[in-house]
Short mmCIF file of C-alpha atoms in Angstrom, two decimals:
data_model
loop_
_atom_site.label_atom_id
_atom_site.label_comp_id
_atom_site.label_asym_id
_atom_site.label_seq_id
_atom_site.Cartn_x
_atom_site.Cartn_y
_atom_site.Cartn_z
CA MET A 142 -102.32 -69.63 1.86
CA VAL A 143 -104.21 -72.35 3.75
CA PRO A 144 -102.68 -75.78 3.12
CA ALA A 145 -104.79 -78.06 0.96
CA LYS A 146 -105.83 -81.44 2.30
CA ASN A 147 -103.47 -84.30 1.64
CA ASP A 148 -103.79 -86.43 -1.46
CA SER A 149 -106.01 -89.42 -0.65
CA ARG A 150 -103.82 -91.64 -2.83
CA SER A 151 -101.03 -91.40 -0.26
CA GLU A 152 -103.40 -92.44 2.50
CA THR A 153 -104.47 -95.47 0.49
CA THR A 154 -100.86 -96.51 0.01
CA VAL A 155 -100.19 -96.22 3.74
CA GLN A 156 -103.21 -98.21 4.81
CA SER A 157 -102.36 -100.99 2.42
CA THR A 158 -98.79 -101.11 3.73
CA LEU A 159 -99.44 -101.01 7.49
CA SER A 160 -101.96 -102.89 9.60
CA PRO A 161 -103.82 -100.78 12.19
CA GLN A 162 -103.83 -103.84 14.48
CA ARG A 163 -100.07 -103.36 14.92
CA THR A 164 -100.74 -100.44 17.30
CA LEU A 165 -102.31 -102.69 19.94
CA GLN A 166 -99.79 -105.47 19.42
CA SER A 167 -96.85 -103.08 19.78
CA LEU A 168 -97.76 -102.04 23.35
CA SER A 169 -96.99 -105.60 24.41
CA LEU A 170 -93.33 -104.53 24.30
CA LEU A 171 -93.78 -102.31 27.39
CA PRO A 172 -93.18 -103.60 30.94
CA PHE A 173 -96.48 -103.85 32.85
CA SER A 174 -95.44 -101.16 35.35
CA SER A 175 -94.76 -98.68 32.53
CA LEU A 176 -97.98 -99.69 30.79
CA LEU A 177 -100.09 -99.18 33.91
CA ARG A 178 -98.43 -95.85 34.76
CA GLY A 179 -98.91 -94.65 31.19
CA TRP A 180 -102.57 -95.65 31.27
CA VAL A 181 -103.24 -93.72 34.50
CA ILE A 182 -101.33 -90.60 33.39
CA SER A 183 -102.93 -90.57 29.92
CA ALA A 184 -106.34 -90.90 31.58
CA VAL A 185 -105.63 -87.78 33.64
CA THR A 186 -104.10 -85.76 30.79
CA SER A 187 -106.97 -86.61 28.42
CA SER A 188 -109.62 -85.51 30.91
CA PRO A 189 -110.94 -81.92 30.59
CA ALA A 190 -111.94 -82.15 34.24
CA PHE A 191 -108.72 -83.49 35.79
CA LEU A 192 -106.07 -81.92 33.54
CA PRO A 193 -106.44 -78.27 34.74
CA LEU A 194 -106.30 -79.38 38.37
CA SER A 195 -103.23 -81.55 37.69
CA ILE A 196 -101.44 -78.67 35.95
CA TRP A 197 -102.24 -76.33 38.84
CA LEU A 198 -100.87 -78.78 41.40
CA LEU A 199 -97.73 -79.44 39.36
CA ARG A 200 -97.11 -75.74 38.75
CA THR A 201 -97.54 -75.04 42.46
CA VAL A 202 -94.86 -77.60 43.29
CA ALA A 203 -92.54 -76.50 40.48
CA TYR A 204 -92.53 -72.80 41.39
CA THR A 205 -93.16 -72.90 45.12
CA LYS A 206 -91.00 -70.97 47.56
CA SER A 207 -92.28 -73.08 50.42
CA PRO A 208 -89.93 -75.84 51.64
CA VAL A 209 -93.00 -77.90 52.57
CA LEU A 210 -94.11 -78.17 48.90
CA SER A 211 -90.67 -78.18 47.26
CA ALA A 212 -89.40 -81.44 45.77
CA ASP A 213 -85.88 -80.29 46.62
CA SER A 214 -86.53 -80.02 50.34
CA ASN A 215 -89.51 -82.29 51.10
CA PRO A 216 -88.62 -85.99 50.62
CA ILE A 217 -92.28 -87.05 50.51
CA VAL A 218 -93.10 -84.65 47.65
CA ARG A 219 -89.90 -85.70 45.90
CA TRP A 220 -90.75 -89.41 46.23
CA LEU A 221 -94.32 -88.93 44.97
CA LEU A 222 -93.14 -86.97 41.93
CA LYS A 223 -90.25 -89.28 41.13
CA LYS A 224 -92.35 -92.46 41.25
CA THR A 225 -95.14 -91.07 39.08
CA ILE A 226 -94.87 -88.23 36.58
CA TYR A 227 -91.07 -87.92 36.75
CA ALA A 228 -90.62 -91.65 36.07
CA GLN A 229 -93.00 -91.36 33.11
CA PHE A 230 -91.32 -88.42 31.37
CA CYS A 231 -87.72 -88.11 32.65
CA ALA A 232 -84.61 -90.25 32.27
CA GLY A 233 -83.04 -89.92 35.72
CA GLU A 234 -81.06 -87.70 38.06
CA ASN A 235 -77.55 -88.95 37.30
CA VAL A 236 -75.46 -90.88 34.79
CA SER A 237 -76.30 -94.33 36.14
CA GLU A 238 -80.06 -93.69 36.15
CA VAL A 239 -79.96 -92.21 32.66
CA LYS A 240 -77.98 -95.17 31.31
CA ALA A 241 -80.46 -97.58 32.92
CA THR A 242 -83.38 -95.76 31.28
CA ILE A 243 -81.71 -95.80 27.87
CA ALA A 244 -80.90 -99.51 28.26
CA GLN A 245 -84.55 -100.22 29.08
CA LEU A 246 -85.70 -98.28 26.00
CA ARG A 247 -83.31 -100.25 23.81
CA LYS A 248 -84.72 -103.50 25.21
CA GLN A 249 -88.12 -102.28 24.03
CA GLY A 250 -86.75 -101.82 20.51
CA VAL A 251 -86.03 -98.06 20.57
CA ASP A 252 -82.98 -97.27 18.42
CA GLY A 253 -81.75 -94.05 20.03
CA VAL A 254 -82.53 -91.04 22.19
CA LEU A 255 -82.65 -87.27 22.10
CA LEU A 256 -81.24 -86.35 25.50
CA GLY A 257 -81.71 -82.93 27.05
CA CYS A 258 -80.88 -81.13 30.29
CA GLY A 259 -84.05 -80.61 32.34
CA LYS A 260 -83.42 -77.03 33.47
CA GLU A 261 -86.03 -74.69 31.99
CA LEU A 262 -86.76 -70.97 31.80
CA GLU A 263 -90.25 -70.10 32.95
CA VAL A 264 -92.18 -68.12 30.35
CA ARG A 265 -95.75 -67.87 31.55
CA ARG A 266 -98.25 -68.31 28.76
CA GLU A 267 -100.26 -65.20 29.60
CA ASN A 268 -97.11 -63.01 29.60
CA ALA A 269 -95.23 -64.49 26.67
CA ALA A 270 -95.88 -61.52 24.37
CA ASP A 271 -94.16 -59.19 26.85
CA GLU A 272 -91.19 -61.44 27.53
CA GLY A 273 -88.89 -59.58 25.15
CA LYS A 274 -89.46 -56.30 27.03
CA VAL A 275 -88.84 -57.97 30.38
CA GLU A 276 -85.66 -59.62 29.13
CA SER A 277 -84.42 -56.31 27.67
CA LYS A 278 -84.59 -54.65 31.08
CA HIS A 279 -83.09 -57.67 32.78
CA ALA A 280 -80.30 -57.92 30.24
CA LEU A 281 -79.36 -54.26 30.57
CA ALA A 282 -79.12 -54.74 34.31
CA MET A 283 -77.08 -57.88 33.85
CA GLU A 284 -74.64 -56.09 31.57
CA ARG A 285 -73.57 -54.11 34.62
CA GLU A 286 -72.84 -57.43 36.30
CA ASN A 287 -71.23 -59.19 33.38
CA ASP A 288 -69.50 -61.76 35.54
CA ASP A 289 -72.86 -63.00 36.83
CA ALA A 290 -74.25 -63.13 33.29
CA GLU A 291 -71.34 -65.22 32.09
CA LEU A 292 -71.77 -67.53 35.07
CA GLU A 293 -75.26 -68.40 33.76
CA VAL A 294 -73.80 -69.19 30.35
CA LYS A 295 -71.10 -71.31 32.01
CA GLU A 296 -73.70 -73.29 33.97
CA TRP A 297 -75.72 -73.87 30.77
CA GLU A 298 -72.51 -74.88 29.01
CA ARG A 299 -71.52 -77.27 31.81
CA CYS A 300 -74.90 -79.00 31.75
CA THR A 301 -74.88 -79.29 27.94
CA LEU A 302 -71.33 -80.68 27.78
CA GLU A 303 -72.23 -83.21 30.47
CA THR A 304 -75.29 -84.21 28.44
CA ILE A 305 -73.25 -84.63 25.23
CA ALA A 306 -70.74 -86.79 27.10
CA MET A 307 -73.60 -88.86 28.56
CA ALA A 308 -75.42 -89.44 25.24
CA PRO A 309 -74.66 -92.71 23.43
CA GLU A 310 -72.56 -92.35 20.28
CA GLY A 311 -74.69 -91.62 17.24
CA ASP A 312 -77.62 -90.22 19.27
CA PHE A 313 -78.95 -86.67 19.74
CA VAL A 314 -78.63 -83.98 22.39
CA SER A 315 -81.32 -81.30 22.60
CA ILE A 316 -80.25 -77.74 23.44
CA LYS A 317 -82.55 -75.01 24.72
CA LEU A 318 -80.84 -71.71 23.94
CA THR A 319 -82.88 -69.59 26.37
CA GLY A 320 -81.34 -71.65 29.17
CA ALA A 321 -78.11 -69.67 28.63
CA GLY A 322 -79.45 -66.72 30.61
CA PRO A 323 -80.89 -63.22 30.15
CA LEU A 324 -78.18 -61.81 27.86
CA THR A 325 -78.80 -64.70 25.48
CA ARG A 326 -82.57 -64.23 25.65
CA HIS A 327 -82.12 -60.51 25.02
CA ALA A 328 -80.02 -61.21 21.92
CA LEU A 329 -82.52 -63.78 20.63
CA SER A 330 -85.55 -61.56 21.16
CA HIS A 331 -83.83 -58.74 19.23
CA SER A 332 -82.34 -61.00 16.52
CA THR A 333 -78.82 -59.78 17.23
CA PRO A 334 -75.71 -62.01 16.98
CA PRO A 335 -75.08 -64.47 19.83
CA PRO A 336 -73.00 -63.25 22.78
CA HIS A 337 -69.35 -64.20 22.51
CA ALA A 338 -69.62 -66.64 25.41
CA VAL A 339 -72.48 -68.48 23.65
CA SER A 340 -70.52 -68.72 20.39
CA GLU A 341 -67.52 -70.10 22.25
CA ALA A 342 -69.73 -72.59 24.08
CA MET A 343 -71.28 -73.75 20.81
CA SER A 344 -67.80 -74.31 19.38
CA ARG A 345 -67.00 -76.58 22.32
CA PHE A 346 -70.35 -78.37 21.95
CA ALA A 347 -69.69 -79.04 18.27
CA THR A 348 -66.14 -80.25 18.87
CA LEU A 349 -67.23 -82.79 21.48
CA ALA A 350 -70.34 -83.81 19.54
CA ARG A 351 -68.44 -84.42 16.31
CA SER A 352 -65.84 -86.51 18.12
CA ARG A 353 -68.66 -88.80 19.31
CA ARG A 354 -70.94 -88.48 16.26
CA VAL A 355 -73.64 -86.98 18.47
CA SER A 356 -76.04 -84.58 16.74
CA LEU A 357 -77.14 -81.33 18.39
CA GLY A 358 -80.82 -80.48 18.02
CA ILE A 359 -81.64 -76.86 18.82
CA ASP A 360 -85.12 -76.69 20.37
CA ALA A 361 -87.80 -74.41 18.98
CA GLU A 362 -89.15 -71.79 21.38
CA GLN A 363 -91.69 -68.94 21.48
CA THR A 364 -91.93 -66.77 18.35
CA HIS A 365 -90.25 -63.71 19.89
CA PHE A 366 -87.15 -65.87 20.35
CA GLN A 367 -87.52 -68.01 17.23
CA SER A 368 -86.38 -65.52 14.60
CA GLY A 369 -83.08 -65.13 16.44
CA ILE A 370 -82.79 -68.90 16.90
CA ASN A 371 -83.33 -69.50 13.17
CA SER A 372 -80.64 -66.98 12.28
CA TRP A 373 -78.08 -68.41 14.71
CA VAL A 374 -78.73 -72.06 13.86
CA ILE A 375 -78.46 -71.74 10.07
CA ASP A 376 -75.11 -69.97 10.58
CA TRP A 377 -73.95 -72.74 12.91
CA ALA A 378 -75.11 -75.35 10.39
CA ALA A 379 -73.00 -73.64 7.72
CA LYS A 380 -70.01 -73.72 10.06
CA TYR A 381 -70.27 -77.13 11.72
CA ASN A 382 -72.27 -79.46 9.50
CA ARG A 383 -70.46 -81.75 7.12
CA ARG A 384 -70.47 -80.05 3.74
CA ILE A 385 -70.68 -81.41 0.24
CA THR A 386 -69.25 -79.69 -2.82
CA PRO A 387 -72.00 -77.51 -4.31
CA THR A 388 -73.24 -79.02 -7.55
CA PRO A 389 -72.30 -76.83 -10.53
CA SER A 390 -75.05 -75.73 -12.89
CA PRO A 391 -75.57 -78.73 -15.19
CA SER A 392 -75.58 -78.42 -18.95
CA SER A 393 -78.95 -80.16 -18.98
CA PRO A 394 -80.95 -79.06 -15.93
CA GLN A 395 -82.65 -81.84 -13.99
CA ASP A 396 -86.29 -81.76 -13.03
CA PRO A 397 -86.55 -80.29 -9.48
CA ARG A 398 -89.48 -82.60 -8.78
CA SER A 399 -87.43 -85.69 -9.50
CA SER A 400 -85.85 -87.72 -6.71
CA SER A 401 -82.96 -88.72 -8.97
CA THR A 402 -79.68 -87.22 -7.84
CA SER A 403 -76.01 -87.07 -8.70
CA PRO A 404 -74.09 -90.28 -7.83
CA HIS A 405 -72.38 -89.03 -4.67
CA LEU A 406 -75.72 -88.67 -2.89
CA ASN A 407 -76.21 -92.44 -2.71
CA SER A 408 -73.40 -92.63 -0.15
CA THR A 409 -75.21 -90.53 2.50
CA GLU A 410 -77.50 -93.09 4.18
CA ASN A 411 -75.35 -92.84 7.33
CA LEU A 412 -74.46 -89.19 6.82
CA TYR A 413 -73.56 -87.44 10.09
CA THR A 414 -75.11 -84.02 10.62
CA CYS A 415 -73.92 -82.03 13.62
CA ILE A 416 -76.55 -79.27 13.90
CA TYR A 417 -80.33 -79.64 13.52
CA ASN A 418 -82.85 -76.80 13.64
CA THR A 419 -86.43 -77.36 14.79
CA TYR A 420 -89.27 -76.16 12.55
CA GLN A 421 -92.77 -75.75 14.01
CA ALA A 422 -95.45 -76.59 11.46
CA TYR A 423 -98.26 -74.74 13.28
CA LEU A 424 -96.69 -71.39 12.34
CA ARG A 425 -97.65 -69.88 8.98
CA SER A 426 -94.11 -68.59 8.56
CA THR A 427 -92.44 -72.02 8.80
CA PRO A 428 -92.63 -73.02 5.10
CA ASN A 429 -90.89 -69.76 4.12
CA VAL A 430 -88.25 -70.11 6.84
CA LEU A 431 -87.50 -73.71 5.91
CA ALA A 432 -87.48 -72.96 2.17
CA SER A 433 -84.99 -70.11 2.70
CA HIS A 434 -82.74 -72.44 4.72
CA LEU A 435 -82.99 -75.11 2.02
CA PHE A 436 -81.99 -72.56 -0.63
CA ARG A 437 -79.01 -71.49 1.44
CA ALA A 438 -78.06 -75.15 1.91
CA GLN A 439 -78.15 -75.60 -1.87
CA LYS A 440 -76.07 -72.55 -2.51
CA GLU A 441 -73.38 -73.22 0.11
CA GLY A 442 -73.27 -77.03 0.07
CA ILE A 443 -74.63 -77.40 3.62
CA VAL A 444 -76.18 -80.65 4.81
CA LEU A 445 -79.32 -79.29 6.46
CA GLY A 446 -80.52 -81.03 9.63
CA VAL A 447 -84.31 -80.69 9.84
CA LYS A 448 -86.34 -81.58 12.93
CA LEU A 449 -90.03 -81.14 12.16
CA VAL A 450 -92.58 -80.74 14.97
CA ARG A 451 -96.14 -79.49 15.06
CA GLY A 452 -95.21 -77.07 17.86
CA ALA A 453 -95.42 -76.68 21.61
CA TYR A 454 -96.28 -73.01 22.26
CA LEU A 455 -99.63 -72.54 20.51
CA ALA A 456 -101.48 -70.98 23.44
CA SER A 457 -98.71 -68.43 24.12
CA GLU A 458 -98.42 -67.18 20.53
CA PRO A 459 -100.23 -64.16 19.00
CA GLN A 460 -103.27 -65.65 17.32
CA ASP A 461 -102.45 -64.31 13.85
CA LEU A 462 -99.23 -66.39 13.64
CA PRO A 463 -100.50 -70.01 13.65
CA TRP A 464 -102.64 -71.64 10.99
CA GLY A 465 -106.35 -71.09 11.60
CA SER A 466 -107.23 -74.69 12.48
CA LYS A 467 -105.78 -78.01 13.57
CA GLU A 468 -106.64 -79.42 10.14
CA ALA A 469 -104.54 -76.72 8.46
CA THR A 470 -101.62 -77.44 10.80
CA ASP A 471 -101.89 -81.17 10.11
CA ALA A 472 -101.92 -80.52 6.36
CA ALA A 473 -98.90 -78.20 6.57
CA TYR A 474 -96.98 -80.75 8.67
CA ASP A 475 -97.70 -83.63 6.31
CA GLN A 476 -96.92 -81.60 3.18
CA ILE A 477 -93.58 -80.40 4.56
CA ALA A 478 -92.68 -83.91 5.70
CA GLU A 479 -93.58 -85.42 2.34
CA SER A 480 -91.61 -82.75 0.46
CA ILE A 481 -88.49 -83.53 2.50
CA VAL A 482 -88.85 -87.29 2.23
CA ARG A 483 -89.45 -87.11 -1.53
CA ARG A 484 -86.81 -84.34 -1.97
CA HIS A 485 -89.52 -82.49 -3.83
CA TRP A 486 -90.69 -78.85 -3.79
CA GLY A 487 -94.35 -79.66 -3.13
CA GLY A 488 -97.29 -78.40 -1.07
CA VAL A 489 -96.75 -75.39 1.18
CA LEU A 490 -92.98 -75.77 0.83
CA GLY A 491 -93.26 -75.54 -2.95
CA VAL A 492 -95.38 -72.39 -2.71
CA ALA A 493 -92.84 -70.84 -0.32
CA ALA A 494 -89.99 -71.74 -2.70
CA GLU A 495 -91.78 -70.07 -5.59
CA GLU A 496 -92.28 -66.90 -3.51
CA ILE A 497 -88.59 -66.83 -2.59
CA GLY A 498 -87.65 -67.50 -6.21
CA ARG A 499 -89.53 -64.38 -7.26
CA THR A 500 -87.83 -62.17 -4.67
CA GLU A 501 -84.28 -63.55 -4.48
CA ARG A 502 -81.94 -63.45 -7.46
CA ASP A 503 -80.67 -67.02 -7.02
CA GLY A 504 -83.93 -68.60 -5.90
CA GLU A 505 -85.43 -69.40 -9.30
CA ARG A 506 -82.16 -70.77 -10.68
CA LEU A 507 -81.49 -72.91 -7.62
CA ASN A 508 -84.99 -74.33 -7.73
CA LYS A 509 -84.92 -75.21 -11.41
CA GLU A 510 -81.32 -76.26 -11.94
CA ARG A 511 -80.10 -77.91 -8.78
CA GLY A 512 -82.96 -80.04 -7.50
CA PHE A 513 -83.24 -80.42 -3.73
CA PRO A 514 -80.43 -79.88 -1.19
CA GLU A 515 -78.85 -82.55 0.98
CA VAL A 516 -81.03 -83.10 4.06
CA THR A 517 -81.11 -85.34 7.13
CA PHE A 518 -84.52 -85.54 8.73
CA LEU A 519 -86.00 -86.06 12.19
CA LEU A 520 -89.78 -86.52 12.08
CA ALA A 521 -90.97 -85.70 15.61
CA THR A 522 -94.67 -86.42 15.98
CA HIS A 523 -97.25 -88.19 18.13
CA ASN A 524 -99.68 -88.30 15.22
CA LEU A 525 -100.07 -91.88 14.01
CA ALA A 526 -101.59 -90.84 10.69
CA SER A 527 -98.53 -88.71 9.87
CA VAL A 528 -96.19 -91.55 10.82
CA ARG A 529 -98.06 -94.07 8.68
CA LYS A 530 -98.11 -91.71 5.74
CA ILE A 531 -94.33 -91.21 5.73
CA MET A 532 -93.66 -94.90 6.42
CA GLY A 533 -95.78 -95.80 3.41
CA ILE A 534 -93.93 -93.36 1.16
CA ARG A 535 -90.53 -94.63 2.28
CA GLN A 536 -91.52 -98.27 1.86
CA ALA A 537 -92.60 -97.51 -1.71
CA GLN A 538 -89.27 -95.76 -2.29
CA ALA A 539 -87.42 -98.81 -0.94
CA GLU A 540 -89.38 -101.20 -3.15
CA ASN A 541 -88.67 -99.02 -6.20
CA GLY A 542 -84.96 -98.81 -5.40
CA GLU A 543 -85.12 -95.03 -4.85
CA ARG A 544 -82.61 -93.26 -2.69
CA ARG A 545 -84.07 -92.33 0.71
CA VAL A 546 -83.30 -89.32 2.88
CA PRO A 547 -81.53 -90.37 6.13
CA MET A 548 -84.18 -89.98 8.85
CA VAL A 549 -85.49 -91.08 12.22
CA TYR A 550 -88.89 -90.86 13.92
CA ALA A 551 -89.15 -89.49 17.47
CA GLN A 552 -91.67 -89.19 20.29
CA LEU A 553 -91.41 -87.84 23.81
CA MET A 554 -90.60 -90.30 26.55
CA GLY A 555 -93.81 -91.14 28.38
CA MET A 556 -96.05 -90.02 25.52
CA ALA A 557 -97.35 -91.66 22.34
CA ASP A 558 -95.97 -95.07 23.33
CA HIS A 559 -98.54 -96.63 21.00
CA VAL A 560 -96.94 -94.70 18.10
CA THR A 561 -93.43 -95.66 19.18
CA GLY A 562 -94.54 -99.25 19.58
CA GLU A 563 -95.98 -99.41 16.08
CA LEU A 564 -92.72 -98.11 14.66
CA VAL A 565 -90.75 -100.67 16.65
CA ALA A 566 -93.04 -103.49 15.51
CA SER A 567 -92.73 -102.32 11.89
CA ALA A 568 -88.94 -102.24 12.18
CA GLN A 569 -88.85 -105.76 13.64
CA GLN A 570 -91.05 -107.08 10.85
CA ALA A 571 -88.95 -105.32 8.20
CA ARG A 572 -85.69 -106.70 9.62
CA LYS A 573 -87.16 -110.18 9.62
CA ALA A 574 -88.22 -109.80 5.98
CA GLY A 575 -84.83 -108.39 5.03
CA HIS A 576 -82.95 -111.34 6.50
CA THR A 577 -85.23 -114.11 5.27
CA ALA A 578 -83.14 -114.76 2.17
CA LEU A 579 -80.01 -115.33 4.28
CA ALA A 580 -81.59 -118.37 5.90
CA ALA A 581 -81.98 -119.97 2.47
CA MET A 582 -78.28 -119.79 1.64
CA GLU A 583 -76.69 -123.06 0.55
CA ASP A 584 -73.00 -123.70 -0.03
CA GLY A 585 -73.37 -124.13 -3.77
CA GLU A 586 -75.30 -120.90 -4.26
CA ALA A 587 -73.83 -118.75 -1.51
CA ARG A 588 -72.67 -115.94 -3.76
CA LYS A 589 -75.92 -115.78 -5.74
CA VAL A 590 -78.19 -115.95 -2.70
CA GLY A 591 -76.02 -113.48 -0.79
CA VAL A 592 -76.45 -110.89 -3.54
CA MET A 593 -80.20 -111.53 -3.59
CA ALA A 594 -80.36 -111.15 0.21
CA LYS A 595 -78.52 -107.83 0.06
CA GLU A 596 -80.90 -106.54 -2.59
CA LYS A 597 -83.87 -107.71 -0.54
CA ARG A 598 -82.62 -105.90 2.58
CA GLU A 599 -82.10 -102.70 0.60
CA ASN A 600 -85.66 -102.92 -0.73
CA VAL A 601 -87.21 -102.99 2.75
CA GLU A 602 -87.71 -99.83 4.81
CA VAL A 603 -86.62 -100.31 8.43
CA PRO A 604 -87.85 -97.30 10.43
CA LYS A 605 -85.54 -95.92 13.11
CA VAL A 606 -87.40 -94.79 16.23
CA TRP A 607 -86.04 -92.54 18.97
CA LYS A 608 -87.33 -91.14 22.24
CA TYR A 609 -86.86 -87.58 23.54
CA LEU A 610 -85.96 -87.57 27.23
CA VAL A 611 -84.59 -85.10 29.74
CA TRP A 612 -82.47 -85.68 32.79
CA GLY A 613 -81.84 -83.75 36.00
CA GLY A 614 -83.05 -83.48 39.58
CA VAL A 615 -86.73 -83.94 40.35
CA GLY A 616 -87.14 -80.30 41.35
CA GLU A 617 -85.00 -79.12 38.44
CA CYS A 618 -87.17 -81.02 35.91
CA ALA A 619 -90.48 -79.93 37.46
CA LYS A 620 -90.77 -76.89 35.17
CA TYR A 621 -90.22 -79.13 32.15
CA LEU A 622 -93.02 -81.38 33.42
CA VAL A 623 -95.32 -78.35 33.74
CA ARG A 624 -94.68 -77.45 30.11
CA ARG A 625 -95.37 -81.00 28.95
CA ALA A 626 -98.60 -81.07 30.96
CA GLU A 627 -99.67 -77.73 29.48
CA GLU A 628 -99.04 -79.01 25.97
CA ASN A 629 -101.62 -81.71 26.64
CA ARG A 630 -104.16 -78.98 27.35
CA ASP A 631 -104.10 -78.39 23.59
CA ALA A 632 -104.02 -82.10 22.69
CA VAL A 633 -106.73 -83.82 24.72
CA GLY A 634 -107.95 -85.76 21.67
CA ARG A 635 -104.51 -87.19 20.96
CA THR A 636 -103.91 -88.32 24.56
CA GLY A 637 -107.41 -89.79 24.54
CA GLU A 638 -106.29 -92.06 21.70
CA ALA A 639 -103.27 -93.14 23.76
CA ARG A 640 -105.46 -93.79 26.83
CA ARG A 641 -107.73 -96.08 24.82
CA GLU A 642 -104.78 -98.05 23.43
CA PHE A 643 -103.21 -98.38 26.89
CA GLY A 644 -106.54 -99.51 28.33
CA ARG A 645 -106.98 -102.22 25.70
CA GLU A 646 -103.51 -103.61 26.38
CA VAL A 647 -103.96 -103.51 30.18
CA ARG A 648 -107.26 -105.40 29.85
CA ARG A 649 -105.63 -107.94 27.51
CA ARG A 650 -102.83 -108.65 29.99
CA VAL A 651 -105.14 -108.85 33.00
CA LYS A 652 -107.44 -111.20 31.10
CA GLY A 653 -104.44 -113.36 30.23
CA LEU A 654 -103.47 -113.61 33.91
CA VAL A 655 -107.00 -114.51 34.97
CA THR A 656 -107.61 -117.12 32.26
CA GLY A 657 -104.10 -118.53 32.48
#
């Protein structure tokens, strides 16, 4: 089924709620050095002429065996990378640099971060379909050297634990499972249970994360790994996420399309969810995968952590797996996001739920009798239209006194700063509106006005915006930078929008300096 276009009524609501001029105004929050660097890099990444050459140069440096070109051994190459593309997309090489980057983001109005270790597995795009076969042979060889295989898991575990300890309380840590070595990749590509060492490591991750209220977001990867990832993560969610008591079948079934819920759900605005899975909207299979996880969450009382992305591996996937066009992917993304935010089985997610209901014994009953499961949501997108759509829906929910799903918005560090900036500006405006009534308090009417102020704050949507950033050595993060550059090969139009916004703000500031 090809997703239908989004309802134009939602777009009208969004445009009436948010001013497009806020995008330009919001970039004023960036330091000039960051603004100028972002403008130059977005100009390169949005250019069909310069982008391929830039990727080739970056890949050469990232995978070179020559000490002359290596960022680890050549201080000139290291300095050039660190002051340009590394500074744009990465948080730092050590704890002090990472903390300084996070502090700078908070000064700009960003609420939190998704922090990840920069070490990456190379999966070349042209060979991705054969990766499972390669890993099988490698894994079988590694089984004969089990100590070496476990050392790779231990190194992955060490880096992840260090990242969890480094992340501010209440923030996210991103985990790339293929970084745990060939035995892990072999298990993922064959959808077999995780190796014992990986399960033990995840137990330690969860223990530390829960003690600091840090959430663990498992990254999506190529399709031949993703089926295994989905299976592992939903099991970990069942084990580690905070559970609620499954709702018994009511005597009078509630409408599954209603956002009304049982009373205990109103206490979950700050609900902590330990494990998040990442769902890639460009894959046709995603609505069915997510619907099956939502059904399991209903049945077992799991709080499901959902991170929704469009997807990062389009060019390396078999061409029958993604939707047939960008428009179809956009529609699927927006429909899934709206369904989660409204707690409503609609669009492609509703169709998937109906299919599951026809094939699974409990599916139809769960759908009809128990509404929508408990969800916490991370909307990861650089698409301003998608952001505005969801912001408009949530503002309407706030004004109507409806319960809202706990959620945050996220963009990559160094990318889509105009989107991040609009979210920050919207949050600042909403906070100002929510606190206006407090300024009017007078001694004689303190109680009355205080109640009114509380109600006003609750009826204003304050978006929470986060940035995804990685940390590690310049050479260590180079492969991550290659992947981010290659993603822009498929998103020239989107980075072109960012370049134009950066350019307008640079010209505005330069004009201000000249005219005084």
